[in-house]
XYZ file of C-alpha atoms in Angstrom:
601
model
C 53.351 38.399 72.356
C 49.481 38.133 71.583
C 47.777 40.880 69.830
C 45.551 43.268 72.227
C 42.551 42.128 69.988
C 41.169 45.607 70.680
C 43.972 46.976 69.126
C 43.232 48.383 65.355
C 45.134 46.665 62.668
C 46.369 49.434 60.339
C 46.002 48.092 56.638
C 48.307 48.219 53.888
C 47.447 51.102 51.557
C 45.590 50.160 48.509
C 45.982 51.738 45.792
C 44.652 52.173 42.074
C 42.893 49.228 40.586
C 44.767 46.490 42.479
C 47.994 45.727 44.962
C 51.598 45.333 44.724
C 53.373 43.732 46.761
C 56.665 43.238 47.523
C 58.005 40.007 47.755
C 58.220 37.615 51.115
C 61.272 38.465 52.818
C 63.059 36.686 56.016
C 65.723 33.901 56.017
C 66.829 32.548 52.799
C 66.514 28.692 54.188
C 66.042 26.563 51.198
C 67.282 29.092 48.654
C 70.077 27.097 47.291
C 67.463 24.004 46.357
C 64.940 26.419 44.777
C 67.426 28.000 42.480
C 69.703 26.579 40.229
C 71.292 26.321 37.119
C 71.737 23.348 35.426
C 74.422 21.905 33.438
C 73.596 23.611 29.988
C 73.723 27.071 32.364
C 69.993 27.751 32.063
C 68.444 29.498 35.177
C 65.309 27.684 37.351
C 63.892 28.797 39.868
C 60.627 26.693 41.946
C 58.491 28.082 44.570
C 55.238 27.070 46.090
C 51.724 28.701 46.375
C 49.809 27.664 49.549
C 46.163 27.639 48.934
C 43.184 27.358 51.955
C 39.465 28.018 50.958
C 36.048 27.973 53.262
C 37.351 27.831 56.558
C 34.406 29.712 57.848
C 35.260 31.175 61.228
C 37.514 27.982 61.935
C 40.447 28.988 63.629
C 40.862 26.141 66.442
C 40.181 22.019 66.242
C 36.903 22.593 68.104
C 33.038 22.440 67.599
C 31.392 25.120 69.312
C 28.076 23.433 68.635
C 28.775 20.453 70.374
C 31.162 21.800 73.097
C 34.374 19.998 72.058
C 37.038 19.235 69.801
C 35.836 19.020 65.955
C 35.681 14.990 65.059
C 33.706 13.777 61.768
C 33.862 9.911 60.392
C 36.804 10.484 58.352
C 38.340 12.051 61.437
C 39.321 15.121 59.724
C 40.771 18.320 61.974
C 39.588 21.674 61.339
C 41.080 25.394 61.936
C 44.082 27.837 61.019
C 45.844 26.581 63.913
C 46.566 23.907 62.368
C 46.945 24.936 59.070
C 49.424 27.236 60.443
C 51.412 23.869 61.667
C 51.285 22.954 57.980
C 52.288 25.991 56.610
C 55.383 26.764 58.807
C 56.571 23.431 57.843
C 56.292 23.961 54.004
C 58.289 27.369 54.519
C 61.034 25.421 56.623
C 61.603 23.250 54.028
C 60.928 25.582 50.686
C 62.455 28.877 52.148
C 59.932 31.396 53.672
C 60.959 33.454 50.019
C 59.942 31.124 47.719
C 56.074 30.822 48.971
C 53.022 32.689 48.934
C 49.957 32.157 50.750
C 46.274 32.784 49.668
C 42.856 31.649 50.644
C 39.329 31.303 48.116
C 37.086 32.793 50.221
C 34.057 32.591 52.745
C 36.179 33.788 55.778
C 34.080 35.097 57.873
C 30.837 33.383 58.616
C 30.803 29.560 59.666
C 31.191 28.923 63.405
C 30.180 30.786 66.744
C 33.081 32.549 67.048
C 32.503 34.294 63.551
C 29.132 34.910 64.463
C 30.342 36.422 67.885
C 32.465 39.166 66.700
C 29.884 40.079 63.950
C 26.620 40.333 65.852
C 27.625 39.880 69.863
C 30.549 41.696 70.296
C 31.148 43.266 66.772
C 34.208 44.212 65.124
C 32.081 47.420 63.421
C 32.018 48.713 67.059
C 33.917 52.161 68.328
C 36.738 50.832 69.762
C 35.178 47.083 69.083
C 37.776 43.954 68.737
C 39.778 43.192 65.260
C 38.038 39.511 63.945
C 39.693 36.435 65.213
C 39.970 35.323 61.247
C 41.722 38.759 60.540
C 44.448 38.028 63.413
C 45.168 34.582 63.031
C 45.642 35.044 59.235
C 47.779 38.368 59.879
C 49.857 36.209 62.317
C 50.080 33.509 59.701
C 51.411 35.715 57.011
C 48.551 35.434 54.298
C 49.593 37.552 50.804
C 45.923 37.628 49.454
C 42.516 36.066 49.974
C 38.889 35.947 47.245
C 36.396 37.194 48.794
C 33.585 34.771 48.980
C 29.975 34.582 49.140
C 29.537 34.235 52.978
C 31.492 37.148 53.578
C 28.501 39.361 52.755
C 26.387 37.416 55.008
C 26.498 40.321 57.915
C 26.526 43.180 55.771
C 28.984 45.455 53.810
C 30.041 47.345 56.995
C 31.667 44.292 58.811
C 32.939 43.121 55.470
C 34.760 46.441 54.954
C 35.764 46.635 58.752
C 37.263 42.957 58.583
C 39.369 44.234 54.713
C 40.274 47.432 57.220
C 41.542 44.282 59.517
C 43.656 42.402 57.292
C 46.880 42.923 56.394
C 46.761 41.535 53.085
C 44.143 42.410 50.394
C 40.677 41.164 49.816
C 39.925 40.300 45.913
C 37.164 40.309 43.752
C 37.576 41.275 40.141
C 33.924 40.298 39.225
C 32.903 42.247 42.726
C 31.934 45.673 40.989
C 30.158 48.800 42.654
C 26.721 48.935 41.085
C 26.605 52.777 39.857
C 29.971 52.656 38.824
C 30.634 49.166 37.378
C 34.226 49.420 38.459
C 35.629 47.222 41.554
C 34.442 47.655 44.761
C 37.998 45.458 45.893
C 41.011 45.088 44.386
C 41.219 43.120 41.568
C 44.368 41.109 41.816
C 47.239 41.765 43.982
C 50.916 41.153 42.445
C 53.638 40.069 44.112
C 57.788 39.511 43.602
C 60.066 36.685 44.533
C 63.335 37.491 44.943
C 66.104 34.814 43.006
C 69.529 34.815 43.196
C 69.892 35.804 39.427
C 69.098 39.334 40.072
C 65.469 38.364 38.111
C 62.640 38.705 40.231
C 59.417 36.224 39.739
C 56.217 38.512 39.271
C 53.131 36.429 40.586
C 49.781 37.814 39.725
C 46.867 36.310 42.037
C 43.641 37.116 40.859
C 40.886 36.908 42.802
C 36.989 36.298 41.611
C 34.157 35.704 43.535
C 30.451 34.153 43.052
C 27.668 35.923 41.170
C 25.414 33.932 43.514
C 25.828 36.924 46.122
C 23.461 38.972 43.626
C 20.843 36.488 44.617
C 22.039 35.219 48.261
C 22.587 38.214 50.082
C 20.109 40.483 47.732
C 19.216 42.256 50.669
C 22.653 43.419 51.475
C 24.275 44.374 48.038
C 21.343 45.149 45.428
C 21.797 48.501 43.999
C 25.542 48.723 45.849
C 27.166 45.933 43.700
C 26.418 43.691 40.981
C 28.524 40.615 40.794
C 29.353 39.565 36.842
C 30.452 35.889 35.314
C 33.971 35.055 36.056
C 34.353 33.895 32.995
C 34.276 37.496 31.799
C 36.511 39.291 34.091
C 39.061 36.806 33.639
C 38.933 37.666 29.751
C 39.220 40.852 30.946
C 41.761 40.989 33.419
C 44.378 38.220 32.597
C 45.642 39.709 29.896
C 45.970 43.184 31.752
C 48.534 41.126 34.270
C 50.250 39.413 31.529
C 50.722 43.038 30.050
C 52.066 44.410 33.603
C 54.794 42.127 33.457
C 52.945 38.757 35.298
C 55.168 35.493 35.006
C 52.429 33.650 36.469
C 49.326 34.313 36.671
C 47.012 32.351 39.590
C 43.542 32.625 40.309
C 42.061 32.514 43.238
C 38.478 31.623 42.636
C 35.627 31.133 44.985
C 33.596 29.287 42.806
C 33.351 25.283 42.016
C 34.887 23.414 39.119
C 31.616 21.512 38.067
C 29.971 24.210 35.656
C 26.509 23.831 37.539
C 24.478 26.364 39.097
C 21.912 25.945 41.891
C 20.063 29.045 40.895
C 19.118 27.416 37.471
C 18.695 29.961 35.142
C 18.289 32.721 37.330
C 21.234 34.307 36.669
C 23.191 34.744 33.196
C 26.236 33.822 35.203
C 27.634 30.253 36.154
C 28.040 29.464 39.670
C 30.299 27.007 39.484
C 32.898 28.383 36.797
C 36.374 27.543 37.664
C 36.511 24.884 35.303
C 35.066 27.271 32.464
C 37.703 30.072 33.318
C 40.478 27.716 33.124
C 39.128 26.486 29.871
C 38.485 29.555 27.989
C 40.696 32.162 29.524
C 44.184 31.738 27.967
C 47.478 32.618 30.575
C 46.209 31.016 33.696
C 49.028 28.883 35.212
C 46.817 27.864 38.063
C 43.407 27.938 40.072
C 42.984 27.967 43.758
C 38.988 26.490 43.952
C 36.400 27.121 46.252
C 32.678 27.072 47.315
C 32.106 23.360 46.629
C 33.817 22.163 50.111
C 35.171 19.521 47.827
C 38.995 17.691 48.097
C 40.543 18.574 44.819
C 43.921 17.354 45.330
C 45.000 18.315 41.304
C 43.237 18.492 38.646
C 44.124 19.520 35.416
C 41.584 21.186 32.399
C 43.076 21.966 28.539
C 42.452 25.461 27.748
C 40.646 25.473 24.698
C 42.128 27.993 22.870
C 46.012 27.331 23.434
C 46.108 23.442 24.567
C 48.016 24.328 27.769
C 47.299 22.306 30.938
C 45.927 24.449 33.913
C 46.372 22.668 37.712
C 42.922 23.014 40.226
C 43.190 22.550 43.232
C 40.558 22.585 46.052
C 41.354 22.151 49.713
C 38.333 20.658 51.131
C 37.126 23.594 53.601
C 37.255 24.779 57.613
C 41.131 24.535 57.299
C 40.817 20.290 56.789
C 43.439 20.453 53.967
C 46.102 22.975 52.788
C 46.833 22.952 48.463
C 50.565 23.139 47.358
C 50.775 24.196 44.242
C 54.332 23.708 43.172
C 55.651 25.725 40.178
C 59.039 25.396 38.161
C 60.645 27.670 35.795
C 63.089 28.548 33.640
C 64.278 31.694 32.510
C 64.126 31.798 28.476
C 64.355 34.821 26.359
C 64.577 37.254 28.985
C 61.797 36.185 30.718
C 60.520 33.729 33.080
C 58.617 30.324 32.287
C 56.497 28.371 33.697
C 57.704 24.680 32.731
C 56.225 22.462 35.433
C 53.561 23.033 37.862
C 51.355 20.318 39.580
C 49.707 20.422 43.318
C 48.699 18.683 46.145
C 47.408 18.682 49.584
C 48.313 18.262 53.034
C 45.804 17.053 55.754
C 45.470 19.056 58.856
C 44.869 15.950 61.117
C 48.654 15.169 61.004
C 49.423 17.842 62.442
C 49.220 19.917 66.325
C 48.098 22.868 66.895
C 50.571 25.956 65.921
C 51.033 27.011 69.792
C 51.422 30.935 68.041
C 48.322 30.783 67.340
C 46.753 29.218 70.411
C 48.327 31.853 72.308
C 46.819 34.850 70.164
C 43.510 33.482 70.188
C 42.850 31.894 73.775
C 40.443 34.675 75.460
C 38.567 35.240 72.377
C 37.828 30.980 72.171
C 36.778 31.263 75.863
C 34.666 34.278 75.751
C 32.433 32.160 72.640
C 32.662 29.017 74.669
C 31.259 31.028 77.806
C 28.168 32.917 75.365
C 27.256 29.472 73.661
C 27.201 27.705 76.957
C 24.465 30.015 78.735
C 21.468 28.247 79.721
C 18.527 30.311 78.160
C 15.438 27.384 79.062
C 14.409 23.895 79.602
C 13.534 20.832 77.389
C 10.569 18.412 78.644
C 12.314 15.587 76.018
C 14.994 15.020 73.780
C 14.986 16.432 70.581
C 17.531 15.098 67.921
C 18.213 15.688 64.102
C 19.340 12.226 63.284
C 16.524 10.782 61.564
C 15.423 13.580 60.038
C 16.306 13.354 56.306
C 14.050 10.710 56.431
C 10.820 10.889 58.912
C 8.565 14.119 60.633
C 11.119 14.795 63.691
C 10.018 17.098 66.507
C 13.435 18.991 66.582
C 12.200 20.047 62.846
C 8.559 20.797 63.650
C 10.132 23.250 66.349
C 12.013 25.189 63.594
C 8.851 25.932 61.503
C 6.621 26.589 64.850
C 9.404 29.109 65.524
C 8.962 30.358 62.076
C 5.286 30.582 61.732
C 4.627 32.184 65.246
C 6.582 34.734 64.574
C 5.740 35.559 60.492
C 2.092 35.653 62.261
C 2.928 37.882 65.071
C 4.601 40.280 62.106
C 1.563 39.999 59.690
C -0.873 41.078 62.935
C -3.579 43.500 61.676
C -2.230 43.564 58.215
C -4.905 42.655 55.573
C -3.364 39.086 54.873
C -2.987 38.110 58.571
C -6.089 35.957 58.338
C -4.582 34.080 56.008
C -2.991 30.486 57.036
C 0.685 30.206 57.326
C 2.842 27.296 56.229
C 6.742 27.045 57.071
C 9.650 25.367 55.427
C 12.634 24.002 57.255
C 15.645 21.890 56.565
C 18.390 19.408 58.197
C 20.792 21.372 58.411
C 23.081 19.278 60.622
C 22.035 15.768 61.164
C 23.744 15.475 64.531
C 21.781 18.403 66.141
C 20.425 17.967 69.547
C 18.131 19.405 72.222
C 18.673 17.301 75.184
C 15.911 16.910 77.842
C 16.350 19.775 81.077
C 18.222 22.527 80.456
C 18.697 24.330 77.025
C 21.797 26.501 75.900
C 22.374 28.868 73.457
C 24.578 26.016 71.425
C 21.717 23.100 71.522
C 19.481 25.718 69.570
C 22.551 27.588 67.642
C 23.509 24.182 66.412
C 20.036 23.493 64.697
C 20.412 26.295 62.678
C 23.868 26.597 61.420
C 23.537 29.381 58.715
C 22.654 33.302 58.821
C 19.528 33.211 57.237
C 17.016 35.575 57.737
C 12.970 34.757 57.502
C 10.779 36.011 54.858
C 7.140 35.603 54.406
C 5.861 34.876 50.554
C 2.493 34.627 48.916
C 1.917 31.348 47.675
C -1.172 29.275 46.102
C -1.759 25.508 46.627
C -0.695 24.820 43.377
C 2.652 26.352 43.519
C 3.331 24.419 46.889
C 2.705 21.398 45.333
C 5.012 22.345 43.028
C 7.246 23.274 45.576
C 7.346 19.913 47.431
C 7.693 17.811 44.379
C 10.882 19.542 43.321
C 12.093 18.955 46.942
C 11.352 15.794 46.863
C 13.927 15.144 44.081
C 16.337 14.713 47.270
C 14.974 11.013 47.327
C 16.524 8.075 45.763
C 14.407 6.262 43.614
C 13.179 2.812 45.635
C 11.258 -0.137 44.104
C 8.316 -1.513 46.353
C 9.456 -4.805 47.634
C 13.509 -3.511 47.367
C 15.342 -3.359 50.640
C 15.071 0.676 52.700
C 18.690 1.539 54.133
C 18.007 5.385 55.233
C 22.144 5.572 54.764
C 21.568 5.115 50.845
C 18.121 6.175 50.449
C 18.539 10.431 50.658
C 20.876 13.109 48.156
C 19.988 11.748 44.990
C 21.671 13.234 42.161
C 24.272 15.314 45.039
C 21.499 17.383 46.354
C 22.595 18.368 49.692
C 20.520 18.396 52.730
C 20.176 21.769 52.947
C 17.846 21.741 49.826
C 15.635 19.151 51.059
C 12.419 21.140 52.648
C 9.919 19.809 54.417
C 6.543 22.096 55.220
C 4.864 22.352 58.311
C 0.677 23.190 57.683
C 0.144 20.555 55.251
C 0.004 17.265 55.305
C 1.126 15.038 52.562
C 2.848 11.772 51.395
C 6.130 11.156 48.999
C 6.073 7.834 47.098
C 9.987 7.105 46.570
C 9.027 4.391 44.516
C 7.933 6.193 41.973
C 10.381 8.755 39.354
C 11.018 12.243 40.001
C 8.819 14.801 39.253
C 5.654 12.283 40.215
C 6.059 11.234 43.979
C 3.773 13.958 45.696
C 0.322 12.471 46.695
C -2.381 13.126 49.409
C -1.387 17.066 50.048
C -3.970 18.068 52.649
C -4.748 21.195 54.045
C -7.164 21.220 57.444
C -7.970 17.543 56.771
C -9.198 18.270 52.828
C -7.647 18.123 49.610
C -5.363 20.824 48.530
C -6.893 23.146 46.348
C -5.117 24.696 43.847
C -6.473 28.201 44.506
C -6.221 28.289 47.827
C -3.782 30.975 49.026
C -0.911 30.910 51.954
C 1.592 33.017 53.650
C 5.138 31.001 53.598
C 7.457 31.796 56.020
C 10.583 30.503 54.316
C 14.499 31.848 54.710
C 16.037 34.305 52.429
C 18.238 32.101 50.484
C 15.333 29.942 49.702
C 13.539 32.994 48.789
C 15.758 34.619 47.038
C 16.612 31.485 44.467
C 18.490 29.119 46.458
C 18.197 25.756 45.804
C 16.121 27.064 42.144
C 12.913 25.969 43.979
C 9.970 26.917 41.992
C 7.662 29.940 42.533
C 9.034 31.474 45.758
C 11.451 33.744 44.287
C 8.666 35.327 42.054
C 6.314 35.281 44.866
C 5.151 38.849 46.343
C 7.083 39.312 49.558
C 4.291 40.425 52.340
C 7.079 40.813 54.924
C 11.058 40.276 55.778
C 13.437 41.275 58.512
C 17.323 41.395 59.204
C 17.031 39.208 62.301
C 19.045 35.645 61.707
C 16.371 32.886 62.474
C 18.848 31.540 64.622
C 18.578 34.328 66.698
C 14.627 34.211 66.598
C 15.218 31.022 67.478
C 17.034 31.697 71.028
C 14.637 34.741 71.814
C 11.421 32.356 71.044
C 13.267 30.073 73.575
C 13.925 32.794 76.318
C 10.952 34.019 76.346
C 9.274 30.969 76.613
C 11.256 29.690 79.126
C 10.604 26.216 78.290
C 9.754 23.318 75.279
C 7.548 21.045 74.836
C 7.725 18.854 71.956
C 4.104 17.639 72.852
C 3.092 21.246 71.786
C 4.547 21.367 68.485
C 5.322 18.082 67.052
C 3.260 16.563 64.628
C 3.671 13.394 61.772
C 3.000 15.895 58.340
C 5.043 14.033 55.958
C 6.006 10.846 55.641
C 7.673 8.628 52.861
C 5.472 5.907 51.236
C 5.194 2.880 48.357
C 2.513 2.226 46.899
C 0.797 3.989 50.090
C 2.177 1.835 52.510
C 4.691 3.800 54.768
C 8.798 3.082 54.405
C 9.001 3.538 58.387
């Protein structure tokens, strides 16, 4: 029977620094093929760690932004209900014994539905619902999840309600409380699998997180927890579970293999570190990756200091692929040993639905489908995100007149409210759309698909040229007379949309034939020159402000004002109050790309 999703989930206890676990039990299905002996009469034993990472509020094959089922052009399917397909298979045919199943992180934030039972109907409530995410990976049987970045995105309240939630633990090793310095989650969980030779299998999952949170979500964690390298608690801590008796140790790490960061330097920690960890941290037999949204199938690094081979794996993210990890051992000098381990993934789209899951979830998919769906105002002309990468859309201009009415309204009879205000805004999703008539909470939702909240900065001319020339790094170099395809002409050097900005108040012209770092020209402010001293107020969104992206200047900049209000949400009250758009109000050509000063489009 479905869960009463009112009902409280009571938690397993947690105790001391991290959890134990017993071991899966139910049928013993494939136990004969997992365990064996071979002719010389040593003992092996093989059993499979599931991995998912990023699903971000995905639990069903739908996009509740566009009102139907999730498609992309790879036709990938999304969601734990399908996952949960996958996974019931893999027991079937390994033995529901000889698995485990964990996740990377960034759980809880994503999709409507996430957003719904944070901020709508919340699960921090008196009597309020347990999270969709919480109950479909209960009903799924998860053994441990990393917390992740984005699950700090609505506060520490609804990130401790949702742990209350689950019935497996939340990790974070490198997640410490700020006064204390010791974790604020449980560090690693351990677990047993039971084998016919009377020996149990101790697996050790460790779970790290991203020091990016220190910067990301500043406003919700600064002086309650500080968020150290991975790198360093892995020293610390692998060695701890070796010590307790670990025959495997597995990480699960919400944090990319690629040993980049895109806060520059403003951290001592790496963001991307899963690579590093399985390079310098001997006694790591695996690492479940996250944070990239990246297909890792398997991927193997040399750890520096002992010349053993450690498997990655990352499963893509929104519950598109599910890792196998597939270990083998052998029991040698009264111990277990790891002698083979290599991993894969399964794709989601070859799968249906798990109708378990369906079932448990049903009313809470309707109730989002109903909020998103309210009509809230009307549209005097299309509005889409398609072009925007590229050319001054009105569908962006709306996002920074959003942005800058309000920042004004809060600055109102403060000493800098005569000052001008300029706004930043980025593609988020290039397949957003306001159509023409009426407007729902979805067409706006869907232009702004992340939780940020709006800041306003002090800036000077000077830094905002600054500013626009580092965004403008998105741009692939293009000679003059060369051929323009839009497809191949944006996300140089990987930079995703997301950190290209454009800025509404100035006008001003990027010359993609020339090299990076030089392609700035004509900045005008009020029909003049830009002058260096001249001074702004930039309404601009916390992760920006707070170092995403490493743009220049805005992190250092004095903050004049900042709320907790998600600029999506500004976004839908601007809307109902106003009752109505008008792109003729708004829109305006700023920016536009050049050569030479002749325009690309």
């Amino acid at each position: 029977m479905p869960l009463n999703r009112r009902k409280f989930l009571e938690k397993s206890a947690v105790t001391g620094a991290g959890v134990a676990l017993a071991g899966a039990v139910g049928a013993p299905g494939a136990q004969a093929a997992e365990a064996r002996a071979d002719k010389r009469g040593a003992k092996r034993y093989a059993f499979t760690v599931l991995g998912t990472t990023d699903l971000h509020g995905n639990v069903f094959n739908w996009d509740y932004f566009t009102d139907k089922e999730f498609d992309d052009k790879d036709h990938n399917d999304v969601g734990l209900a399908k996952v949960s397909t996958l996974v019931n298979r893999v027991r079937e045919e390994k033995g529901r014994r000889n698995t485990l199943l964990i996740d990377a992180g960034d759980t809880i934030q994503g999709t409507q539905l996430s957003y719904y039972y944070a901020k709508v109907d919340p699960i921090t409530a008196e009597g309020g619902p347990v999270h969709p995410m919480a109950q479909a990976m209960n009903a799924m049987g998860y053994d441990a999840a990393a917390l992740g970045n984005h699950e700090f995105n609505y506060g520490i309240p609804v990130l401790r309600k949702f742990e209350q939630q689950c019935r497996f633990p939340l990790l974070g090793a490198n997640a410490l409380d700020a006064k204390t310095l010791r974790p604020a989650f449980a560090p690693y969980s351990m677990h047993r699998l039971r084998t016919p030779f009377g020996r149990d299998v101790k697996v050790a999952v460790l779970g790290l997180t991203n020091p990016g949170i220190a910067i990301w979500d500043k406003a919700n964690v600064q002086g309650k927890m500080t968020f150290p390298g991975l790198e360093e608690q892995a020293a610390k801590w692998v060695p701890k579970l070796r010590s307790m008796g670990a025959d495997v140790v597995i990480v699960s790490a919400h944090s990319g293999s690629s040993g980049t960061s895109s806060y520059g330097d403003q951290l001592p920690y790496i963001e991307n570190a899963a690579g590093l960890v399985a390079e310098q941290v001997p006694g790591i037999d695996a690492i479940l990756v996250g944070h990239a949204h990246t297909e890792i199938p398997e991927y193997f690094v040399t750890n520096k200091k002992t010349g053993k081979q450690v498997v990655l794996s990352e499963p893509l993210k929104w519950g598109q692929r599910l890792t196998l990890f597939d270990f083998e051992l052998v029991w040698e000098k009264g111990c277990w040993k790891v002698e083979k381990v290599g991993a894969r993934v399964l794709n989601s789209n070859t799968v249906e639905e798990d109708p378990k899951i369906v079932r448990l979830l049903s009313d809470e998919h309707e109730k989002v489908v109903a909020y998103v769906n309210q009509v809230i105002g009307t549209n005097a002309a299309e509005m889409t995100s398609a072009e925007a990468p590229y050319k001054d859309v009105p569908i962006i201009d709306l996002i920074n007149r959003i942005q800058a009415d309000t920042v004004k309204q809060a600055l109102a009879g403060t000493e800098h409210a005569s000052l001008p205000v300029l706004s930043q805004a980025a593609c988020f999703s290039r397949s957003a759309r306001i159509p023409a008539g009426e407007v729902t909470i979805r067409d706006v939702a869907g232009l702004y698909v992340f939780e940020n909240t709006l800041e306003a900065r002090l800036m000077t001319g000077a830094q905002m040229k600054a500013y626009l020339e580092f965004s403008a790094n998105y741009f692939v170099q293009t000679a003059p007379g060369a051929a323009v395809d839009p497809a191949k002409l944006t996300n140089a050097n990987g930079t995703p949309d997301y950190n290209y900005d454009v800025v509404s108040g100035l006008a001003y012209e990027i010359d993609i034939a020339k090299p990076a770092g030089s392609r700035v020209t004509n900045v005008r402010f009020g029909g003049q020159p830009l002058a260096d001293d001249a001074t702004f107020v930039f309404a601009v969104n916390n992760y920006r402000a707070n170092g995403g992206g490493n743009f220049p200047h805005v992190a250092a900049a004095q903050l004049l004002w900042s709320n907790s209000e998600e600029i999506r949400n500004t976004m839908i009250a601007w809307v109902k109050a106003k009752g109505s758009i008008d792109p003729a109000e708004f829109a305006a050509v700023d920016w536009k790309l050049t050569r030479n000063g002749t325009p690309v489009f």
